[in-house]
């Protein structure tokens, strides 16, 4: 309007442009953006006209921009690209944009662009208040609060004059001063002033420590001569203090946060972006996720540095709920450039974001970056090739640029240079510690994918654990929405595409295999759902073990002075899409089993039970500010009956904010005294009661053996009924059971909501559960979709009898000694040892038995007795003790190669010539197969040998099927017969259209060396290696010659060249090659990168696949 055009100041405010954009008004460029996290303010009055106007924001590909910046930069700044398994894009560190949008090990590469936050056109005549900061500071000596307030004025006109600032607070508090005179002349102009507060100030507290009292501060500005205020701004804030304390200990330093001078054990998880597309992240989505954190007894989330500075609703809701926020600046897992353009963008970003978030009491600490200190220390990205450069850049960015800016803008909060780091010790080490994961200092990130995550001994004892965890799959309901039935296999191409963590699937299988018998196949929806269920069980129990370990150490130091652990923030709370991840909440907010377990292991007051080195320990943990007196009941139970075997009463006295040991006893002694003679058949539960006898929370459980003996578990015949609606969208559910059931899991199908408890051990005939629906439903609808499963129903499929059959490549295994009886072998005395499970194959099917040791005792024979594997040793083994089995792999591998080769030979000869295999035998130097023919011609032998070796070279697919002994499907498959005492399923190996039968063998792609005898294997392998090296050398030479020719062609043209690498398009006008690598160009020199779009001729060149990191320099 004409009236609007009369405004002295007209500005376009862009609160979020993602990311590289040119802004025009009426075809006139008024500004550009290069930072997703900055607020851009453009003066636009000169470009506007009365009437219709057109504002245009034109975006450039972030991928292209980042690649060009990388090419133009003087140094190599790693990492260039993410690991191939992430299917991501390159050079995320050369653009100030959400890092994880380029892909991560839990998320996709969806590199968005557009207007992602609000955009406004503002007109005003006098200067306006653009920002305000509020820092409540408490003087412990004077017992009074002071408000430090900073006001930032903006104006695009040359206004000079004076005015009055006035301050009010609601609910009302007394201030020693409420008005200030200001003089304005240049902009932005900053005023800082203080006001002392008196009266009954109510503090803001984290959840479970007090109320979340909030105040509204309103600041008005009135230009002298005006009768009314010309501008005002309001902020919600809270009175609270925050400190990072690192007291000197006997060895190292402590590390904990105090809120309002109360040391807080931080319990929570790491927050990642809730969606790849932030426009879908509404306040209701944020509220649901943060409420789930509160409902799981968390008091903190860490807004991780690879995501975004969150929406206003995130911090408003956290303030309201009492949820602390560790706000990490958005720099993660990368080195970064430090040229003036990049640093200036960083400075603008930090200034804006700190001022934007400063007033939220939930934000209690600023973090400089995620894992960049440890990345340098551990050479994650090859920084050791030039350590001085990367250390200098690190200090320049985080210590000399970001840190002073944050502390200047906000002196009320601590600043951590990195996570993990050694805190004060990192500072003494010039901000780059040799080992930023030192358990005696600071915080640690701990991931261990090879050890048993259900064992306490697998974990460190740090001062503070700010990241840790293990993967699981989301529910079938989540995955089925984005897949089709052919994808519903554990290792389908769909699942592998969404698995972005290297070796992630193998790690899941390994952990599941330690504790469970895996489903019989991977070909049905049922088996797929079973796999999903087992991953969630493994994750939930693993996090429980690790988190309770950290909580038990809050008040204690061990013999090596480790402990005083004051934080446990697991990775990660939420998911960005339906895929394997470390999250406890699925994409969309559905609770995984882990989230239900988090509500237990984060309970403010709890008892923790675990076993270590044959000792059962119980600890008490109290996060409240008052003492606790109560009782714990430890109950010994069996799988076969709901009637307890025995119970022990424990007196529990806990001081405020503390942990302490309550009970410990030898496992065998305890179980024997309670009437359990076989730990396979028993478990312990532990329930806490207050002084009035009321149960606190749900019972903790200590399982005493792997879940590999389904014969011990009765079918509980679980039934559930939706009883009634107790309140708005809350329904009471009754679960009936005839027997003990582990990991009882309730599902409401597509209905959104959560249960009051889930994944629990059923020990009562009737269990009452509540379902909190997140949508309007009827009782009938809920009943229709409700279902219940438990561990032993998820594994009703056929199972191979022994670990050696389920995992034939395992060389070490832990089991239990079930029995040990005197025996003889070839006239020599010894003992027959029976284990819970074994990795040692018994003899059978033409294959000799394995050899190895049990607890360093040699095994001289393994034989099958029905479903049992009997181990013969010369020394006795104590019944009930742990059995550490080591396999003689050299012997096993030789057997596997020969046995697998025999099955392949049998299949090919029978399918081609009809000669059936009658018997076979494995020998040390030669193996034999007896066929149903008098002889074979040389032509038949040569033809069979060629077909067999071709099948090997072609990596012919092999599929394993399991059949019950009486399955009619077996009638269609010819075999040499099955022993009468055989127990368990029959395994049938299918080699394309060929089927071979066996019960105790493994099929794997056989090496070509099996065409010769074992004595010639080494020579054959060496020949193959030499041939491969010669081929590689020849390929390098050919590629070098091709690259040289291409370089000469480039030198002889002045045409514009479009260089395509992956999906990145880079415009350069003349390219020279200095030298080439075998797999791509090492250096590309670009001349004249300016005014390229004016060129008229474009040539499209497809370069070699540049898989290596490369440097591209401007001449």
Short mmCIF file of N, CA and C in Angstrom, two decimals, residues 329-419:
data_model
loop_
_atom_site.label_atom_id
_atom_site.label_comp_id
_atom_site.label_asym_id
_atom_site.label_seq_id
_atom_site.Cartn_x
_atom_site.Cartn_y
_atom_site.Cartn_z
N UNK A 329 26.00 -26.94 19.20
CA UNK A 329 26.06 -26.19 17.97
C UNK A 329 26.24 -27.17 16.81
N UNK A 330 25.82 -26.78 15.62
CA UNK A 330 25.64 -27.75 14.54
C UNK A 330 26.92 -27.99 13.73
N UNK A 331 27.85 -28.66 14.40
CA UNK A 331 29.12 -29.07 13.80
C UNK A 331 29.36 -30.50 14.26
N UNK A 332 29.48 -31.43 13.31
CA UNK A 332 29.53 -32.83 13.71
C UNK A 332 30.36 -33.67 12.76
N UNK A 333 31.21 -34.51 13.35
CA UNK A 333 31.90 -35.59 12.64
C UNK A 333 32.56 -35.10 11.35
N UNK A 334 33.23 -33.97 11.41
CA UNK A 334 33.89 -33.42 10.22
C UNK A 334 34.95 -32.41 10.64
N UNK A 335 35.94 -32.26 9.79
CA UNK A 335 36.79 -31.09 9.85
C UNK A 335 36.07 -29.98 9.06
N UNK A 336 36.41 -28.73 9.32
CA UNK A 336 35.72 -27.63 8.66
C UNK A 336 36.73 -26.61 8.13
N UNK A 337 36.38 -25.89 7.06
CA UNK A 337 37.25 -24.82 6.57
C UNK A 337 37.27 -23.66 7.56
N UNK A 338 38.28 -22.85 7.48
CA UNK A 338 38.39 -21.70 8.39
C UNK A 338 38.76 -20.43 7.63
N UNK A 339 38.35 -20.34 6.38
CA UNK A 339 38.58 -19.10 5.64
C UNK A 339 37.64 -18.02 6.15
N UNK A 340 37.89 -16.78 5.78
CA UNK A 340 37.14 -15.65 6.34
C UNK A 340 35.66 -15.72 6.00
N UNK A 341 35.32 -16.18 4.78
CA UNK A 341 33.91 -16.28 4.40
C UNK A 341 33.16 -17.26 5.30
N UNK A 342 33.78 -18.41 5.52
CA UNK A 342 33.13 -19.42 6.36
C UNK A 342 33.02 -18.94 7.80
N UNK A 343 34.09 -18.37 8.35
CA UNK A 343 34.07 -17.93 9.74
C UNK A 343 33.08 -16.78 9.96
N UNK A 344 32.96 -15.89 8.98
CA UNK A 344 31.99 -14.80 9.13
C UNK A 344 30.57 -15.34 9.16
N UNK A 345 30.31 -16.35 8.35
CA UNK A 345 29.00 -16.98 8.37
C UNK A 345 28.74 -17.65 9.71
N UNK A 346 29.77 -18.31 10.26
CA UNK A 346 29.66 -18.94 11.57
C UNK A 346 29.35 -17.90 12.64
N UNK A 347 30.02 -16.78 12.61
CA UNK A 347 29.81 -15.73 13.62
C UNK A 347 28.37 -15.23 13.58
N UNK A 348 27.84 -15.01 12.40
CA UNK A 348 26.45 -14.54 12.29
C UNK A 348 25.48 -15.60 12.82
N UNK A 349 25.75 -16.85 12.48
CA UNK A 349 24.91 -17.96 12.94
C UNK A 349 24.90 -18.05 14.46
N UNK A 350 26.09 -18.03 15.07
CA UNK A 350 26.19 -18.19 16.53
C UNK A 350 25.51 -17.03 17.23
N UNK A 351 25.74 -15.82 16.75
CA UNK A 351 25.13 -14.64 17.38
C UNK A 351 23.61 -14.76 17.36
N UNK A 352 23.07 -15.11 16.22
CA UNK A 352 21.62 -15.20 16.10
C UNK A 352 21.04 -16.31 16.96
N UNK A 353 21.64 -17.50 16.89
CA UNK A 353 21.06 -18.64 17.60
C UNK A 353 21.17 -18.49 19.11
N UNK A 354 22.29 -17.99 19.61
CA UNK A 354 22.41 -17.80 21.06
C UNK A 354 21.41 -16.77 21.55
N UNK A 355 21.24 -15.69 20.81
CA UNK A 355 20.26 -14.68 21.19
C UNK A 355 18.83 -15.24 21.11
N UNK A 356 18.57 -16.09 20.13
CA UNK A 356 17.24 -16.67 19.95
C UNK A 356 16.86 -17.60 21.09
N UNK A 357 17.82 -18.39 21.56
CA UNK A 357 17.52 -19.45 22.53
C UNK A 357 17.87 -19.08 23.97
N UNK A 358 18.51 -17.95 24.14
CA UNK A 358 19.10 -17.57 25.41
C UNK A 358 18.11 -17.57 26.57
N UNK A 359 16.88 -17.21 26.33
CA UNK A 359 15.92 -16.99 27.44
C UNK A 359 15.28 -18.28 27.94
N UNK A 360 15.54 -19.40 27.29
CA UNK A 360 14.89 -20.66 27.70
C UNK A 360 15.64 -21.29 28.87
N UNK A 361 14.99 -21.48 30.02
CA UNK A 361 15.69 -22.09 31.16
C UNK A 361 16.03 -23.56 30.93
N UNK A 362 15.33 -24.21 30.00
CA UNK A 362 15.63 -25.62 29.73
C UNK A 362 17.02 -25.79 29.14
N UNK A 363 17.49 -24.80 28.39
CA UNK A 363 18.84 -24.88 27.79
C UNK A 363 19.85 -24.62 28.90
N UNK A 364 20.65 -25.62 29.24
CA UNK A 364 21.54 -25.49 30.41
C UNK A 364 23.02 -25.53 30.05
N UNK A 365 23.37 -25.87 28.81
CA UNK A 365 24.77 -25.92 28.42
C UNK A 365 24.85 -25.78 26.90
N UNK A 366 25.92 -25.11 26.46
CA UNK A 366 26.22 -25.03 25.02
C UNK A 366 27.34 -26.01 24.71
N UNK A 367 27.16 -26.78 23.63
CA UNK A 367 28.21 -27.69 23.18
C UNK A 367 28.80 -27.20 21.88
N UNK A 368 30.13 -27.27 21.76
CA UNK A 368 30.79 -26.72 20.57
C UNK A 368 30.66 -27.59 19.34
N UNK A 369 30.75 -28.91 19.51
CA UNK A 369 30.66 -29.79 18.35
C UNK A 369 30.48 -31.23 18.82
N UNK A 370 30.14 -32.10 17.90
CA UNK A 370 30.00 -33.53 18.18
C UNK A 370 31.18 -34.29 17.58
N UNK A 371 32.02 -34.86 18.44
CA UNK A 371 33.03 -35.86 18.11
C UNK A 371 34.15 -35.36 17.21
N UNK A 372 34.37 -34.06 17.14
CA UNK A 372 35.46 -33.58 16.29
C UNK A 372 36.82 -33.59 16.98
N UNK A 373 36.82 -33.44 18.30
CA UNK A 373 38.08 -33.58 19.04
C UNK A 373 38.56 -35.03 18.99
N UNK A 374 37.65 -35.95 19.23
CA UNK A 374 38.05 -37.36 19.22
C UNK A 374 38.36 -37.83 17.80
N UNK A 375 37.74 -37.23 16.80
CA UNK A 375 38.04 -37.60 15.41
C UNK A 375 39.49 -37.29 15.07
N UNK A 376 40.01 -36.17 15.57
CA UNK A 376 41.41 -35.83 15.34
C UNK A 376 42.31 -36.75 16.15
N UNK A 377 41.95 -36.97 17.40
CA UNK A 377 42.78 -37.80 18.28
C UNK A 377 42.91 -39.22 17.75
N UNK A 378 41.84 -39.76 17.16
CA UNK A 378 41.84 -41.14 16.70
C UNK A 378 41.98 -41.27 15.19
N UNK A 379 42.28 -40.17 14.52
CA UNK A 379 42.57 -40.20 13.08
C UNK A 379 41.43 -40.82 12.27
N UNK A 380 40.20 -40.40 12.56
CA UNK A 380 39.05 -40.96 11.86
C UNK A 380 39.10 -40.69 10.36
N UNK A 381 39.58 -39.51 10.00
CA UNK A 381 39.48 -39.09 8.60
C UNK A 381 40.84 -38.85 7.95
N UNK A 382 41.86 -39.53 8.48
CA UNK A 382 43.19 -39.39 7.89
C UNK A 382 43.87 -38.08 8.20
N UNK A 383 43.49 -37.46 9.31
CA UNK A 383 44.08 -36.17 9.67
C UNK A 383 45.53 -36.28 10.12
N UNK A 384 45.99 -37.48 10.39
CA UNK A 384 47.40 -37.64 10.80
C UNK A 384 48.37 -37.32 9.69
N UNK A 385 47.88 -37.21 8.46
CA UNK A 385 48.78 -36.85 7.36
C UNK A 385 49.23 -35.39 7.46
N UNK A 386 48.46 -34.59 8.18
CA UNK A 386 48.84 -33.18 8.39
C UNK A 386 48.25 -32.72 9.71
N UNK A 387 48.70 -33.30 10.84
CA UNK A 387 48.06 -33.03 12.13
C UNK A 387 48.09 -31.57 12.55
N UNK A 388 49.19 -30.88 12.25
CA UNK A 388 49.29 -29.49 12.68
C UNK A 388 48.21 -28.63 12.02
N UNK A 389 47.90 -28.92 10.75
CA UNK A 389 46.88 -28.14 10.04
C UNK A 389 45.52 -28.32 10.69
N UNK A 390 45.12 -29.56 10.94
CA UNK A 390 43.78 -29.81 11.45
C UNK A 390 43.63 -29.39 12.91
N UNK A 391 44.68 -29.52 13.68
CA UNK A 391 44.63 -29.04 15.06
C UNK A 391 44.52 -27.51 15.08
N UNK A 392 45.27 -26.87 14.20
CA UNK A 392 45.21 -25.40 14.11
C UNK A 392 43.81 -24.95 13.70
N UNK A 393 43.25 -25.61 12.70
CA UNK A 393 41.89 -25.27 12.24
C UNK A 393 40.86 -25.49 13.34
N UNK A 394 41.02 -26.59 14.09
CA UNK A 394 40.09 -26.90 15.18
C UNK A 394 40.09 -25.77 16.21
N UNK A 395 41.26 -25.38 16.64
CA UNK A 395 41.36 -24.31 17.64
C UNK A 395 40.82 -23.00 17.08
N UNK A 396 41.13 -22.73 15.82
CA UNK A 396 40.67 -21.49 15.19
C UNK A 396 39.14 -21.41 15.18
N UNK A 397 38.48 -22.51 14.84
CA UNK A 397 37.03 -22.49 14.72
C UNK A 397 36.34 -22.51 16.08
N UNK A 398 36.66 -23.50 16.92
CA UNK A 398 35.89 -23.70 18.14
C UNK A 398 36.37 -22.88 19.33
N UNK A 399 37.68 -22.66 19.41
CA UNK A 399 38.23 -22.01 20.60
C UNK A 399 38.43 -20.50 20.40
N UNK A 400 38.90 -20.12 19.24
CA UNK A 400 39.16 -18.70 19.00
C UNK A 400 37.96 -17.96 18.41
N UNK A 401 37.07 -18.69 17.77
CA UNK A 401 35.93 -18.03 17.13
C UNK A 401 34.63 -18.29 17.89
N UNK A 402 34.22 -19.55 18.00
CA UNK A 402 32.90 -19.87 18.57
C UNK A 402 32.86 -19.67 20.08
N UNK A 403 33.83 -20.19 20.78
CA UNK A 403 33.79 -20.15 22.25
C UNK A 403 33.68 -18.72 22.79
N UNK A 404 34.55 -17.78 22.40
CA UNK A 404 34.41 -16.42 22.95
C UNK A 404 33.10 -15.75 22.57
N UNK A 405 32.57 -16.09 21.39
CA UNK A 405 31.30 -15.49 21.00
C UNK A 405 30.16 -15.99 21.88
N UNK A 406 30.14 -17.30 22.14
CA UNK A 406 29.08 -17.86 22.98
C UNK A 406 29.16 -17.30 24.39
N UNK A 407 30.36 -17.28 24.96
CA UNK A 407 30.51 -16.81 26.34
C UNK A 407 30.24 -15.31 26.45
N UNK A 408 30.52 -14.56 25.39
CA UNK A 408 30.20 -13.13 25.39
C UNK A 408 28.70 -12.89 25.30
N UNK A 409 28.04 -13.65 24.43
CA UNK A 409 26.60 -13.50 24.27
C UNK A 409 25.84 -14.07 25.47
N UNK A 410 26.41 -15.08 26.13
CA UNK A 410 25.70 -15.75 27.22
C UNK A 410 26.68 -16.21 28.30
N UNK A 411 27.00 -15.35 29.25
CA UNK A 411 27.90 -15.76 30.35
C UNK A 411 27.21 -16.59 31.42
N UNK A 412 25.91 -16.86 31.26
CA UNK A 412 25.15 -17.55 32.32
C UNK A 412 25.21 -19.07 32.19
N UNK A 413 25.74 -19.59 31.09
CA UNK A 413 25.77 -21.03 30.88
C UNK A 413 27.19 -21.50 30.59
N UNK A 414 27.51 -22.74 30.95
CA UNK A 414 28.83 -23.28 30.60
C UNK A 414 28.89 -23.61 29.10
N UNK A 415 30.11 -23.68 28.59
CA UNK A 415 30.36 -24.02 27.20
C UNK A 415 31.33 -25.19 27.15
N UNK A 416 30.94 -26.27 26.47
CA UNK A 416 31.80 -27.43 26.26
C UNK A 416 32.36 -27.37 24.86
N UNK A 417 33.67 -27.45 24.72
CA UNK A 417 34.27 -27.32 23.40
C UNK A 417 33.88 -28.47 22.48
N UNK A 418 33.71 -29.67 23.02
CA UNK A 418 33.37 -30.83 22.20
C UNK A 418 32.76 -31.90 23.09
N UNK A 419 32.14 -32.87 22.43
CA UNK A 419 31.66 -34.07 23.14
C UNK A 419 31.93 -35.25 22.23
#
